Short mmCIF file of C-alpha atoms and ligand atoms in Angstrom, two decimals:
data_model
loop_
_atom_site.label_atom_id
_atom_site.label_comp_id
_atom_site.label_asym_id
_atom_site.label_seq_id
_atom_site.Cartn_x
_atom_site.Cartn_y
_atom_site.Cartn_z
CA MET A 23 0.00 0.00 0.00
CA PHE A 24 1.25 3.46 -0.95
CA ILE A 25 0.28 6.92 0.30
CA ASP A 26 0.48 10.05 -1.83
CA THR A 27 1.40 12.67 0.78
CA HIS A 28 1.00 15.70 -1.48
CA ALA A 29 -1.61 16.01 -4.24
CA HIS A 30 -3.74 18.76 -5.76
CA ILE A 31 -6.44 16.65 -7.41
CA PHE A 32 -8.92 19.55 -7.18
CA ASP A 33 -6.85 21.44 -9.78
CA GLU A 34 -8.56 22.57 -12.98
CA ALA A 35 -6.16 20.25 -14.82
CA TYR A 36 -8.63 17.52 -13.75
CA ASN A 37 -11.78 19.21 -15.01
CA ASP A 38 -12.31 16.30 -17.43
CA TYR A 39 -11.34 13.63 -14.89
CA LYS A 40 -13.72 12.73 -12.06
CA VAL A 41 -12.32 12.39 -8.54
CA SER A 42 -13.86 8.92 -8.29
CA ASP A 43 -11.91 7.92 -11.44
CA ILE A 44 -8.68 9.43 -10.10
CA LEU A 45 -9.20 7.38 -6.93
CA ASN A 46 -10.04 4.17 -8.78
CA ASN A 47 -6.90 4.48 -10.87
CA ALA A 48 -4.91 5.13 -7.69
CA TYR A 49 -6.38 2.04 -5.99
CA LYS A 50 -5.56 -0.08 -9.05
CA ASN A 51 -1.95 0.97 -8.52
CA ASN A 52 -1.98 0.26 -4.78
CA VAL A 53 -2.18 3.93 -3.75
CA TYR A 54 -4.82 3.87 -1.03
CA LYS A 55 -4.53 7.19 0.74
CA ILE A 56 -4.13 10.67 -0.67
CA VAL A 57 -3.33 13.84 1.25
CA CYS A 58 -4.86 16.79 -0.61
CA ILE A 59 -3.00 20.02 -0.10
CA GLY A 60 -4.73 23.42 -0.11
CA TYR A 61 -2.84 26.63 -0.85
CA ASP A 62 -5.40 29.45 -0.99
CA LYS A 63 -8.93 30.24 0.15
CA LYS A 64 -10.62 28.40 -2.72
CA SER A 65 -8.48 25.25 -2.63
CA ASN A 66 -8.64 25.11 1.18
CA ASN A 67 -12.41 24.75 0.87
CA GLN A 68 -12.06 22.24 -1.97
CA VAL A 69 -9.78 19.90 0.02
CA LEU A 70 -12.16 20.01 2.99
CA GLU A 71 -15.06 19.04 0.70
CA LEU A 72 -13.04 16.17 -0.79
CA SER A 73 -12.01 14.82 2.60
CA LYS A 74 -15.63 14.94 3.73
CA GLU A 75 -16.81 13.01 0.69
CA TYR A 76 -14.04 10.38 0.43
CA LYS A 77 -12.71 8.57 3.45
CA ASN A 78 -9.26 7.93 1.91
CA ILE A 79 -8.67 11.61 1.22
CA TYR A 80 -7.15 13.81 3.91
CA ALA A 81 -6.98 17.60 3.86
CA THR A 82 -4.39 20.21 4.73
CA ILE A 83 -5.00 23.96 4.49
CA GLY A 84 -2.54 26.78 4.02
CA ILE A 85 -1.51 29.91 2.20
CA HIS A 86 1.19 29.23 -0.37
CA PRO A 87 4.07 31.74 -0.56
CA SER A 88 3.13 32.51 -4.18
CA GLU A 89 -0.37 33.46 -2.96
CA VAL A 90 0.93 35.95 -0.42
CA LYS A 91 1.02 38.76 -3.02
CA ASN A 92 -2.76 38.35 -3.44
CA CYS A 93 -3.42 38.52 0.32
CA SER A 94 -3.62 41.17 3.03
CA GLU A 95 -2.85 40.68 6.71
CA LYS A 96 -6.61 40.60 7.24
CA ASP A 97 -6.80 37.59 4.92
CA LEU A 98 -4.13 35.93 7.04
CA ASP A 99 -6.14 36.60 10.22
CA GLU A 100 -9.24 35.18 8.58
CA PHE A 101 -7.34 32.10 7.46
CA ILE A 102 -6.12 31.49 11.01
CA GLU A 103 -9.64 31.87 12.38
CA PHE A 104 -10.88 29.44 9.72
CA ALA A 105 -8.17 26.92 10.65
CA TYR A 106 -9.35 26.96 14.26
CA GLN A 107 -12.89 26.21 13.09
CA VAL A 108 -11.87 23.20 10.97
CA LYS A 109 -8.91 21.96 13.02
CA ASP A 110 -10.46 18.52 13.58
CA LYS A 111 -10.94 18.02 9.85
CA ILE A 112 -7.35 18.71 8.73
CA VAL A 113 -4.13 16.75 9.13
CA ALA A 114 -1.61 19.60 8.67
CA ILE A 115 -1.11 23.30 8.02
CA GLY A 116 0.29 24.18 4.59
CA GLU A 117 1.48 24.31 2.08
CA CYS A 118 3.28 27.36 3.32
CA GLY A 119 6.86 28.58 3.14
CA LEU A 120 9.05 30.82 1.02
CA ASP A 121 9.39 31.09 -2.75
CA PHE A 122 12.06 33.50 -3.97
CA TYR A 123 11.98 32.03 -7.48
CA TRP A 124 8.61 33.56 -8.39
CA ASP A 125 8.50 36.46 -5.92
CA LYS A 126 11.48 38.37 -4.59
CA ASP A 127 9.83 41.72 -3.88
CA ASN A 128 7.64 40.69 -0.93
CA ILE A 129 10.07 38.66 1.15
CA SER A 130 9.09 40.20 4.47
CA MET A 131 5.38 39.50 3.84
CA GLN A 132 6.19 35.91 2.83
CA GLU A 133 8.16 35.55 6.05
CA LEU A 134 5.27 36.94 8.12
CA PHE A 135 2.78 34.52 6.53
CA PHE A 136 5.19 31.61 7.03
CA ARG A 137 5.85 32.41 10.69
CA ARG A 138 2.17 32.86 11.51
CA GLN A 139 1.36 29.50 9.90
CA ILE A 140 4.19 27.78 11.80
CA GLU A 141 2.87 29.26 15.04
CA LEU A 142 -0.67 28.19 14.12
CA ALA A 143 0.49 24.61 13.50
CA ILE A 144 2.26 24.57 16.86
CA GLU A 145 -0.85 25.86 18.65
CA LEU A 146 -3.05 23.27 16.91
CA ASN A 147 -0.44 20.53 17.45
CA LEU A 148 -0.32 19.80 13.72
CA PRO A 149 2.60 19.22 11.35
CA ILE A 150 3.35 21.73 8.58
CA VAL A 151 3.84 21.17 4.86
CA VAL A 152 6.72 23.39 3.75
CA HIS A 153 7.30 24.72 0.25
CA SER A 154 10.78 26.17 -0.29
CA ARG A 155 12.14 27.32 -3.62
CA GLU A 156 15.43 29.24 -3.94
CA SER A 157 15.05 30.00 -0.23
CA ILE A 158 16.43 26.96 1.55
CA GLN A 159 18.74 28.74 4.02
CA LYS A 160 16.11 31.32 4.98
CA THR A 161 13.52 28.56 5.35
CA TYR A 162 15.87 26.69 7.65
CA ASP A 163 16.68 29.81 9.69
CA ILE A 164 12.99 30.53 10.31
CA LEU A 165 12.07 26.92 11.15
CA SER A 166 15.02 26.60 13.51
CA CYS A 167 13.56 29.44 15.64
CA TYR A 168 10.83 26.93 16.54
CA LYS A 169 13.10 23.93 17.14
CA GLY A 170 11.56 21.30 19.39
CA ARG A 171 8.03 22.55 18.73
CA VAL A 172 7.70 22.47 14.95
CA ARG A 173 7.51 19.29 12.84
CA GLY A 174 6.35 18.36 9.38
CA VAL A 175 7.54 17.68 5.86
CA MET A 176 9.83 19.44 3.41
CA HIS A 177 7.62 19.02 0.37
CA CYS A 178 9.39 18.10 -2.89
CA TYR A 179 12.74 18.40 -1.16
CA SER A 180 15.41 19.60 -3.58
CA GLY A 181 18.26 20.77 -1.34
CA SER A 182 21.56 19.12 -0.55
CA TYR A 183 22.06 16.00 1.55
CA GLU A 184 23.75 18.04 4.31
CA MET A 185 20.87 20.51 4.45
CA GLY A 186 18.41 17.60 4.41
CA LEU A 187 20.01 16.22 7.56
CA ARG A 188 19.55 19.57 9.28
CA PHE A 189 15.84 19.61 8.45
CA ILE A 190 15.52 16.04 9.73
CA GLU A 191 17.21 17.14 12.95
CA LEU A 192 14.55 19.84 13.28
CA GLY A 193 11.80 17.20 13.10
CA PHE A 194 11.07 17.10 9.38
CA MET A 195 10.62 14.33 6.87
CA LEU A 196 11.65 14.80 3.25
CA GLY A 197 8.99 14.51 0.54
CA ILE A 198 10.30 12.73 -2.56
CA GLY A 199 8.43 13.15 -5.84
CA GLY A 200 8.74 12.65 -9.57
CA VAL A 201 11.92 14.73 -9.80
CA VAL A 202 13.87 11.70 -8.53
CA THR A 203 13.05 9.95 -11.84
CA PHE A 204 14.37 12.81 -13.99
CA LYS A 205 17.67 12.41 -15.81
CA ASN A 206 19.21 15.53 -14.22
CA ALA A 207 18.24 14.61 -10.65
CA LYS A 208 21.77 14.22 -9.24
CA ASN A 209 21.16 16.15 -6.03
CA ILE A 210 18.02 14.36 -5.02
CA ILE A 211 19.45 10.95 -5.91
CA GLU A 212 22.26 11.58 -3.42
CA VAL A 213 19.67 12.58 -0.81
CA VAL A 214 17.63 9.41 -1.39
CA GLU A 215 20.77 7.27 -1.37
CA LYS A 216 22.11 8.58 1.94
CA VAL A 217 19.04 9.52 3.99
CA SER A 218 17.42 6.71 5.99
CA ILE A 219 14.17 5.40 4.49
CA GLU A 220 12.63 6.23 7.89
CA GLN A 221 12.78 9.93 6.97
CA LEU A 222 11.25 9.77 3.49
CA VAL A 223 7.66 10.06 2.27
CA LEU A 224 6.30 9.75 -1.27
CA GLU A 225 4.42 12.50 -3.06
CA THR A 226 3.25 13.36 -6.57
CA ASP A 227 2.55 17.12 -6.22
CA CYS A 228 0.12 16.33 -9.03
CA PRO A 229 -0.82 17.71 -11.54
CA TYR A 230 2.81 18.89 -11.66
CA LEU A 231 6.18 17.05 -11.70
CA THR A 232 5.03 13.91 -13.51
CA PRO A 233 7.57 11.08 -13.07
CA ALA A 234 9.31 9.39 -16.00
CA PRO A 235 8.26 7.83 -18.34
CA HIS A 236 5.10 9.98 -18.30
CA ARG A 237 6.96 13.29 -18.06
CA GLY A 238 5.13 16.00 -20.00
CA THR A 239 1.67 14.59 -19.26
CA ARG A 240 -0.70 15.25 -16.36
CA ASN A 241 0.45 13.73 -13.09
CA GLU A 242 -1.84 11.77 -10.76
CA PRO A 243 -1.62 9.69 -7.53
CA ALA A 244 -1.58 6.44 -9.56
CA PHE A 245 2.02 7.27 -10.56
CA ILE A 246 3.38 6.96 -7.00
CA PRO A 247 4.76 3.41 -7.62
CA LEU A 248 7.11 4.85 -10.30
CA ILE A 249 8.69 7.04 -7.63
CA ALA A 250 8.86 4.11 -5.20
CA GLN A 251 10.49 1.95 -7.87
CA LYS A 252 13.22 4.54 -8.43
CA ILE A 253 13.86 4.89 -4.69
CA ALA A 254 14.10 1.10 -4.41
CA GLU A 255 16.70 1.06 -7.20
CA ILE A 256 18.75 3.85 -5.64
CA LYS A 257 18.69 2.33 -2.14
CA HIS A 258 19.04 -1.31 -3.27
CA ILE A 259 15.96 -2.37 -1.33
CA SER A 260 12.68 -3.89 -2.51
CA VAL A 261 9.69 -1.83 -3.65
CA GLU A 262 7.72 -3.58 -0.89
CA GLU A 263 10.15 -2.21 1.68
CA VAL A 264 9.80 1.31 0.22
CA SER A 265 6.02 0.94 0.28
CA ARG A 266 5.90 -0.35 3.85
CA MET A 267 8.33 2.19 5.30
CA THR A 268 7.11 5.30 3.50
CA SER A 269 3.49 4.48 4.32
CA GLN A 270 4.42 4.02 7.95
CA ASN A 271 6.24 7.38 7.85
CA ALA A 272 3.27 9.14 6.23
CA ILE A 273 0.87 7.71 8.81
CA LYS A 274 3.13 8.96 11.58
CA LEU A 275 3.69 12.36 9.91
CA TYR A 276 -0.01 13.18 9.45
CA ASN A 277 -1.29 11.04 12.33
CA ILE A 278 -3.78 9.20 10.07
CA GLU A 279 -5.09 5.72 10.78
NI1 NI B 314 2.14 21.41 -3.95
#
């Protein structure tokens, strides 16, 4: 059994693909649980609806760093209030974090939104789903202010092995997605090779980052075994071992049954 720990199956990329069909295809490929990740007001409501309707779908809510430019501090306050209302229906806060690839002119607002969501997760005793792009050191510096209280997952981890160890020390797991199957994935292959399987979880980040050999098409949870297969090859262990361990890790990370 596999778990997709990071999916956006509410995306408009799936307008011609019913959720029940996405799930059936996932089940056919042994992917039995899917964590649906919200990133703005609309998607936060969508993931809650999905988790209400389907028992194998779990929801997380957050404000993505690339959404910060569309938000005011009042929106942030409202989000936090909303999170308190639905806290029993979510398994994490996020995705949240820092993205200096798309937005470099609102760094202090991104940092404010990130810190408030970390503090929210701590107050609600939930893990956080962290997005970090071209911001790994700053992301680490902020998270380390909350050492011992914060925990969660570095979604689609793309940093160095050394940095990965530091995040693990802080209480984070590393999310491994389709990038590991790409030809130019040297960095992440070293991470997968050296980091203990006990610290890794599988994710698609669908509809994005489709693993080989489907690269260029729409991603979906059913492709998780391709990522597991690649990890098994890199670590010289069986796919069954990858499945068993990463599912165990995901269950522990999100505290799902
Ligand atoms: Ni994502």
